[in-house]
Every structure is written in C-alpha cells, then in structure tokens.
mmCIF file of C-alpha atoms in Angstrom:
data_model
loop_
_atom_site.group_PDB
_atom_site.id
_atom_site.type_symbol
_atom_site.label_atom_id
_atom_site.label_comp_id
_atom_site.label_asym_id
_atom_site.label_seq_id
_atom_site.Cartn_x
_atom_site.Cartn_y
_atom_site.Cartn_z
ATOM 1 C CA MET A 17 9.184 3.237 36.056
ATOM 2 C CA ILE A 18 6.929 5.609 34.131
ATOM 3 C CA ALA A 19 8.451 8.637 35.856
ATOM 4 C CA ASN A 20 11.901 7.564 34.668
ATOM 5 C CA TYR A 21 10.774 6.856 31.096
ATOM 6 C CA GLN A 22 12.750 8.701 28.455
ATOM 7 C CA GLU A 23 11.446 8.937 24.904
ATOM 8 C CA PRO A 24 13.846 7.485 22.323
ATOM 9 C CA SER A 25 15.621 10.156 20.306
ATOM 10 C CA PHE A 26 15.690 10.122 16.528
ATOM 11 C CA GLU A 27 19.042 10.085 14.731
ATOM 12 C CA LEU A 28 19.465 11.033 11.093
ATOM 13 C CA PHE A 29 20.510 8.068 8.909
ATOM 14 C CA SER A 30 20.326 5.689 11.861
ATOM 15 C CA ILE A 31 19.142 2.106 11.352
ATOM 16 C CA ALA A 32 15.582 3.211 12.199
ATOM 17 C CA HIS A 33 15.761 6.027 9.647
ATOM 18 C CA LEU A 34 17.245 3.835 6.909
ATOM 19 C CA THR A 35 14.642 1.155 7.662
ATOM 20 C CA ALA A 36 11.868 3.693 7.069
ATOM 21 C CA ILE A 37 13.478 4.761 3.787
ATOM 22 C CA GLY A 38 13.783 1.099 2.837
ATOM 23 C CA GLY A 39 10.088 0.627 3.648
ATOM 24 C CA LEU A 40 9.265 3.464 1.274
ATOM 25 C CA GLY A 41 11.378 1.920 -1.471
ATOM 26 C CA LEU A 42 9.797 -1.502 -0.990
ATOM 27 C CA SER A 43 6.285 -0.017 -1.020
ATOM 28 C CA ILE A 44 6.989 1.840 -4.262
ATOM 29 C CA LEU A 45 8.425 -1.333 -5.805
ATOM 30 C CA VAL A 46 5.351 -3.386 -4.892
ATOM 31 C CA LEU A 47 2.999 -0.697 -6.212
ATOM 32 C CA SER A 48 5.044 -0.476 -9.406
ATOM 33 C CA LEU A 49 4.801 -4.223 -9.968
ATOM 34 C CA PHE A 50 1.003 -3.993 -9.798
ATOM 35 C CA ARG A 51 0.653 -0.766 -11.804
ATOM 36 C CA LYS A 52 -1.107 -2.560 -14.683
ATOM 37 C CA ALA A 53 -3.601 -4.252 -12.379
ATOM 38 C CA THR A 54 -7.176 -3.122 -11.881
ATOM 39 C CA PRO A 55 -7.401 -0.224 -9.394
ATOM 40 C CA ALA A 56 -8.608 -1.058 -5.928
ATOM 41 C CA PRO A 57 -12.336 -0.727 -5.145
ATOM 42 C CA ALA A 58 -13.457 2.603 -3.719
ATOM 43 C CA LYS A 59 -13.971 1.025 -0.282
ATOM 44 C CA VAL A 60 -10.282 0.015 -0.172
ATOM 45 C CA GLU A 61 -9.208 3.533 -1.145
ATOM 46 C CA ARG A 62 -11.433 4.926 1.594
ATOM 47 C CA LEU A 63 -10.069 2.434 4.111
ATOM 48 C CA PHE A 64 -6.548 3.632 3.382
ATOM 49 C CA ALA A 65 -7.767 7.228 3.719
ATOM 50 C CA LEU A 66 -9.203 6.356 7.123
ATOM 51 C CA THR A 67 -5.901 4.860 8.293
ATOM 52 C CA LEU A 68 -4.122 8.082 7.338
ATOM 53 C CA LEU A 69 -6.771 10.164 9.106
ATOM 54 C CA PHE A 70 -6.637 7.890 12.166
ATOM 55 C CA MET A 71 -2.863 8.290 12.436
ATOM 56 C CA GLU A 72 -3.114 12.076 12.161
ATOM 57 C CA VAL A 73 -5.961 12.386 14.673
ATOM 58 C CA SER A 74 -4.107 10.054 17.045
ATOM 59 C CA TYR A 75 -1.013 12.219 16.725
ATOM 60 C CA HIS A 76 -2.937 15.347 17.743
ATOM 61 C CA ALA A 77 -4.628 13.453 20.577
ATOM 62 C CA TRP A 78 -1.203 12.358 21.841
ATOM 63 C CA MET A 79 0.107 15.930 21.676
ATOM 64 C CA ILE A 80 -2.911 17.222 23.624
ATOM 65 C CA SER A 81 -2.698 14.482 26.261
ATOM 66 C CA SER A 82 1.030 14.990 26.757
ATOM 67 C CA GLY A 83 0.785 18.775 26.904
ATOM 68 C CA ARG A 84 2.714 19.253 23.677
ATOM 69 C CA TRP A 85 -0.022 20.782 21.519
ATOM 70 C CA MET A 86 0.639 24.468 20.814
ATOM 71 C CA ALA A 87 -0.907 26.787 18.249
ATOM 72 C CA SER A 88 2.583 27.889 17.234
ATOM 73 C CA GLN A 89 3.652 24.362 16.269
ATOM 74 C CA SER A 90 0.748 21.938 16.037
ATOM 75 C CA LEU A 91 -1.710 23.325 13.491
ATOM 76 C CA PRO A 92 -1.838 21.238 10.266
ATOM 77 C CA LEU A 93 -0.207 23.986 8.202
ATOM 78 C CA GLU A 94 3.060 22.392 7.150
ATOM 79 C CA LEU A 95 3.314 21.449 3.478
ATOM 80 C CA CYS A 96 3.098 17.730 4.221
ATOM 81 C CA SER A 97 0.136 18.244 6.578
ATOM 82 C CA ILE A 98 -1.731 20.076 3.833
ATOM 83 C CA SER A 99 -0.697 17.416 1.305
ATOM 84 C CA LEU A 100 -1.918 14.732 3.706
ATOM 85 C CA MET A 101 -5.358 16.326 3.997
ATOM 86 C CA ALA A 102 -5.511 16.654 0.205
ATOM 87 C CA ALA A 103 -4.510 12.976 -0.183
ATOM 88 C CA ILE A 104 -7.181 11.845 2.285
ATOM 89 C CA VAL A 105 -9.900 13.809 0.468
ATOM 90 C CA LEU A 106 -8.592 12.550 -2.886
ATOM 91 C CA LEU A 107 -8.765 8.923 -1.739
ATOM 92 C CA TRP A 108 -12.227 9.404 -0.247
ATOM 93 C CA THR A 109 -13.827 11.390 -3.078
ATOM 94 C CA GLY A 110 -11.654 10.785 -6.144
ATOM 95 C CA ASN A 111 -11.746 14.552 -6.796
ATOM 96 C CA ARG A 112 -9.210 14.959 -9.591
ATOM 97 C CA HIS A 113 -8.748 18.663 -8.895
ATOM 98 C CA LEU A 114 -6.560 17.545 -5.981
ATOM 99 C CA ILE A 115 -4.288 15.192 -7.911
ATOM 100 C CA ASP A 116 -1.844 17.815 -9.185
ATOM 101 C CA PHE A 117 -1.189 19.136 -5.676
ATOM 102 C CA VAL A 118 -0.842 15.671 -4.146
ATOM 103 C CA PHE A 119 1.465 14.533 -6.942
ATOM 104 C CA PHE A 120 3.806 17.514 -7.153
ATOM 105 C CA ALA A 121 3.714 19.111 -3.701
ATOM 106 C CA GLY A 122 2.980 15.822 -1.951
ATOM 107 C CA ILE A 123 5.784 13.781 -3.474
ATOM 108 C CA GLY A 124 8.252 16.689 -3.439
ATOM 109 C CA GLY A 125 7.599 17.591 0.186
ATOM 110 C CA ALA A 126 7.314 14.035 1.496
ATOM 111 C CA LEU A 127 10.547 12.894 -0.155
ATOM 112 C CA GLN A 128 12.415 15.804 1.413
ATOM 113 C CA ALA A 129 10.820 14.974 4.792
ATOM 114 C CA MET A 130 11.826 11.322 4.453
ATOM 115 C CA ALA A 131 15.424 12.266 3.638
ATOM 116 C CA THR A 132 15.857 14.889 6.377
ATOM 117 C CA PRO A 133 13.057 14.379 8.932
ATOM 118 C CA VAL A 134 12.261 17.177 11.369
ATOM 119 C CA LEU A 135 11.691 14.599 14.083
ATOM 120 C CA ASP A 136 12.888 14.479 17.681
ATOM 121 C CA ILE A 137 11.410 11.142 18.809
ATOM 122 C CA GLY A 138 12.543 7.854 17.295
ATOM 123 C CA PHE A 139 11.701 4.159 17.124
ATOM 124 C CA PRO A 140 9.714 2.508 18.689
ATOM 125 C CA HIS A 141 7.625 5.519 19.768
ATOM 126 C CA PHE A 142 4.224 6.158 18.141
ATOM 127 C CA ARG A 143 5.508 9.462 16.734
ATOM 128 C CA TYR A 144 8.114 7.583 14.659
ATOM 129 C CA PHE A 145 5.453 5.373 13.063
ATOM 130 C CA HIS A 146 3.087 8.311 12.567
ATOM 131 C CA PHE A 147 5.703 10.435 10.839
ATOM 132 C CA PHE A 148 6.855 7.832 8.341
ATOM 133 C CA TYR A 149 3.434 6.254 7.772
ATOM 134 C CA ILE A 150 1.791 9.498 6.680
ATOM 135 C CA HIS A 151 4.711 10.580 4.487
ATOM 136 C CA ILE A 152 4.902 7.190 2.791
ATOM 137 C CA GLY A 153 1.102 7.318 2.468
ATOM 138 C CA ILE A 154 1.216 10.657 0.639
ATOM 139 C CA ILE A 155 3.759 9.339 -1.867
ATOM 140 C CA LEU A 156 1.903 6.072 -2.424
ATOM 141 C CA THR A 157 -1.383 7.906 -2.954
ATOM 142 C CA ALA A 158 0.160 10.069 -5.663
ATOM 143 C CA LEU A 159 1.804 7.080 -7.363
ATOM 144 C CA TYR A 160 -1.374 4.989 -7.097
ATOM 145 C CA PHE A 161 -3.403 7.597 -8.953
ATOM 146 C CA THR A 162 -0.597 7.863 -11.523
ATOM 147 C CA TRP A 163 0.175 4.201 -12.126
ATOM 148 C CA MET A 164 -3.197 2.587 -11.561
ATOM 149 C CA LYS A 165 -5.866 5.248 -12.089
ATOM 150 C CA GLY A 166 -4.527 6.883 -15.227
ATOM 151 C CA TYR A 167 -3.434 10.316 -13.981
ATOM 152 C CA ARG A 168 -0.652 11.796 -16.092
ATOM 153 C CA PRO A 169 1.259 14.820 -14.797
ATOM 154 C CA LYS A 170 1.175 17.812 -17.118
ATOM 155 C CA PHE A 171 3.079 21.073 -17.161
ATOM 156 C CA LYS A 172 -0.069 23.026 -16.347
ATOM 157 C CA GLY A 173 -0.310 20.868 -13.224
ATOM 158 C CA ILE A 174 3.030 22.298 -12.137
ATOM 159 C CA MET A 175 1.759 25.832 -12.638
ATOM 160 C CA LYS A 176 -1.469 25.069 -10.742
ATOM 161 C CA THR A 177 0.542 23.652 -7.843
ATOM 162 C CA MET A 178 2.935 26.634 -7.784
ATOM 163 C CA LEU A 179 -0.067 28.979 -7.795
ATOM 164 C CA ALA A 180 -1.694 27.080 -4.928
ATOM 165 C CA LEU A 181 1.513 27.221 -2.896
ATOM 166 C CA ASN A 182 1.918 30.950 -3.460
ATOM 167 C CA LEU A 183 -1.699 31.568 -2.474
ATOM 168 C CA LEU A 184 -0.996 29.662 0.734
ATOM 169 C CA LEU A 185 2.116 31.711 1.587
ATOM 170 C CA PRO A 186 0.409 34.904 2.846
ATOM 171 C CA VAL A 187 -2.041 32.811 4.877
ATOM 172 C CA ILE A 188 0.780 30.856 6.508
ATOM 173 C CA MET A 189 2.759 34.049 7.112
ATOM 174 C CA ALA A 190 -0.253 35.605 8.833
ATOM 175 C CA VAL A 191 -0.696 32.538 11.058
ATOM 176 C CA ASN A 192 3.026 32.615 11.881
ATOM 177 C CA ALA A 193 2.718 36.260 12.910
ATOM 178 C CA LEU A 194 -0.343 35.578 15.075
ATOM 179 C CA THR A 195 1.017 32.464 16.769
ATOM 180 C CA GLN A 196 4.757 33.218 16.677
ATOM 181 C CA GLY A 197 5.068 29.951 14.790
ATOM 182 C CA ASN A 198 7.351 28.850 11.971
ATOM 183 C CA TYR A 199 5.026 26.923 9.674
ATOM 184 C CA MET A 200 6.614 25.968 6.354
ATOM 185 C CA PHE A 201 9.833 27.453 7.839
ATOM 186 C CA LEU A 202 8.806 30.914 6.631
ATOM 187 C CA ARG A 203 10.318 32.675 9.672
ATOM 188 C CA GLU A 204 13.550 30.730 10.108
ATOM 189 C CA LYS A 205 15.302 27.517 9.088
ATOM 190 C CA PRO A 206 14.873 24.268 11.073
ATOM 191 C CA VAL A 207 17.488 23.918 13.788
ATOM 192 C CA ASN A 208 18.287 20.279 12.946
ATOM 193 C CA GLY A 209 19.560 21.065 9.465
ATOM 194 C CA SER A 210 17.836 20.641 6.124
ATOM 195 C CA LEU A 211 17.979 21.526 2.453
ATOM 196 C CA LEU A 212 17.288 25.149 3.441
ATOM 197 C CA ASP A 213 20.832 25.425 4.828
ATOM 198 C CA TYR A 214 22.068 25.539 1.232
ATOM 199 C CA LEU A 215 19.585 28.111 -0.039
ATOM 200 C CA GLY A 216 20.926 31.312 1.466
ATOM 201 C CA PRO A 217 19.964 33.454 4.494
ATOM 202 C CA TYR A 218 16.494 34.615 5.498
ATOM 203 C CA PRO A 219 14.390 35.757 3.654
ATOM 204 C CA TRP A 220 16.194 34.873 0.422
ATOM 205 C CA TYR A 221 15.997 31.144 1.033
ATOM 206 C CA ILE A 222 12.206 31.417 0.585
ATOM 207 C CA LEU A 223 12.718 32.632 -2.989
ATOM 208 C CA SER A 224 15.391 29.983 -3.534
ATOM 209 C CA LEU A 225 12.994 27.345 -2.250
ATOM 210 C CA GLU A 226 10.456 28.397 -4.888
ATOM 211 C CA GLY A 227 13.079 27.712 -7.539
ATOM 212 C CA VAL A 228 13.981 24.362 -6.007
ATOM 213 C CA ALA A 229 10.312 23.372 -5.829
ATOM 214 C CA PHE A 230 9.830 24.274 -9.496
ATOM 215 C CA ILE A 231 12.871 22.205 -10.493
ATOM 216 C CA ILE A 232 11.668 19.213 -8.456
ATOM 217 C CA PHE A 233 8.220 19.483 -10.050
ATOM 218 C CA ILE A 234 9.785 19.605 -13.522
ATOM 219 C CA CYS A 235 11.837 16.486 -12.730
ATOM 220 C CA LEU A 236 8.746 14.625 -11.516
ATOM 221 C CA TRP A 237 6.832 15.679 -14.618
ATOM 222 C CA GLN A 238 9.610 14.527 -16.933
ATOM 223 C CA LEU A 239 10.192 11.292 -15.039
ATOM 224 C CA PHE A 240 6.603 10.085 -15.171
ATOM 225 C CA ARG A 241 5.965 11.551 -18.574
ATOM 226 C CA GLY A 242 8.960 9.571 -19.859
ATOM 227 C CA ARG A 243 7.739 6.397 -18.128
ATOM 228 C CA ARG A 244 4.361 6.594 -19.876
ATOM 229 C CA HIS A 245 6.027 7.331 -23.229
ATOM 230 C CA SER A 246 8.302 4.268 -22.927
ATOM 231 C CA GLU A 247 5.369 2.046 -21.850
ATOM 232 C CA ASN A 248 3.366 3.150 -24.874
ATOM 233 C CA LYS A 249 6.287 2.330 -27.151
#
C-alpha cells in the first residue's frame, strides 16, 4: 500500500486552495474584531512563534527524510522564508526593528504566495498545511502588531524594507550561483505561472518586481494609515 501511495497534487483555485484563502480571510476578520482588545501576554506570542518554528522545522525534517532536501531549493532564502524567520523573532522578542520588514515584505509576499502558491503537493498532505499555516501566520503577525500592539506603518518603513531587500539581492544571487538555485526567482520565473509572467523577460522582470513591490508597500501604508485616521475621527 505504501509503495503505491501517490501524493495528492495541488491545483490552483481548487476547493482546497479556496478553503485556505477563506481561512485567511476568516482569521483576519476575527483578529480585526478584537483589534481594540488588550494584546496577548508575551507567553502566548511566544507560543505562536513556536508553532511557526515547529512547522518550519518539521517541513525541513520531512524533506530530509524523503530525500527532497537540496541546497539549490531548500535553504530558507525565499522572501516568505526570511519573513517567517523575522516574524518568529519579532513574536519572541518584540524587537520593533523587525516590524517594518514583517509588515511590508511579509504581507506583500505572503499574499502573493496565497494567491498563486508555488506548491506541488495538495490537501491533505502535511506540506499543504505547512505552506498555508506559515503564510497565514506571517500576515496575522503583521496585523497583530498593527491592530493590537500599536505599530503604525510609515513611509520611512517602506524605504527601510526596500533597502533591506536590495541588500539581500546580491547575497541571494551569490547563493543561486553557488548552488544553481533559483531563490527569490532571480534566475528564472516559476514554471507554474505567477505574477512574474506579466513583468517582462529576464532580467527585466527583476526591476519590474521592484516597482511592483514599492507600489504594494505604498498601498499597504495608505490602507492602514487611512484605517487609523478614520478610527481617530
């Protein structure tokens, strides 16, 4: 039976995919309803951080045990992997230097990943739950610190995040060259289709992606800036 087991494939906008998106929407709604409540105790924040870390460590353990782990694909160097690590440290330490990156890069990257997942294994496999749990977790962490802990996105936060991303680019490019990997899709576009298909050929889509990221960050800044302004009124 085990020898004949076939992992379930993931299909874009399938019931499983739409259910995950619905779970994100419901989670945001619940968090929004409690945004004026007292923030959770530090031990609860750390517990959530541990669940995110547990899911990520379990994912790497599964890849190693199944012979899937490769330096060219499995290092935590994708934007959402970096955002996840930043979110975990933010939840554990409360270090506000990390909030800008988690808010702008975390929400921007995780929303794009939720909409067009680079995922080959679907429900009910562990990988399905890992993928959507960590991406929803990144978004909820950013919104929690915004709605319940008083963080307010500022324009300089956008510039800090853009600077951080551009400092990461040469590092990621060097790792890609050493491992023949494609982290952050800096060597080629994903084969399953994504937003990058509309941003021109290589290498110009990298520059286009910078512009798209800046626009997304501006929209997030304006959206939450406007929400705070209306609440104050």
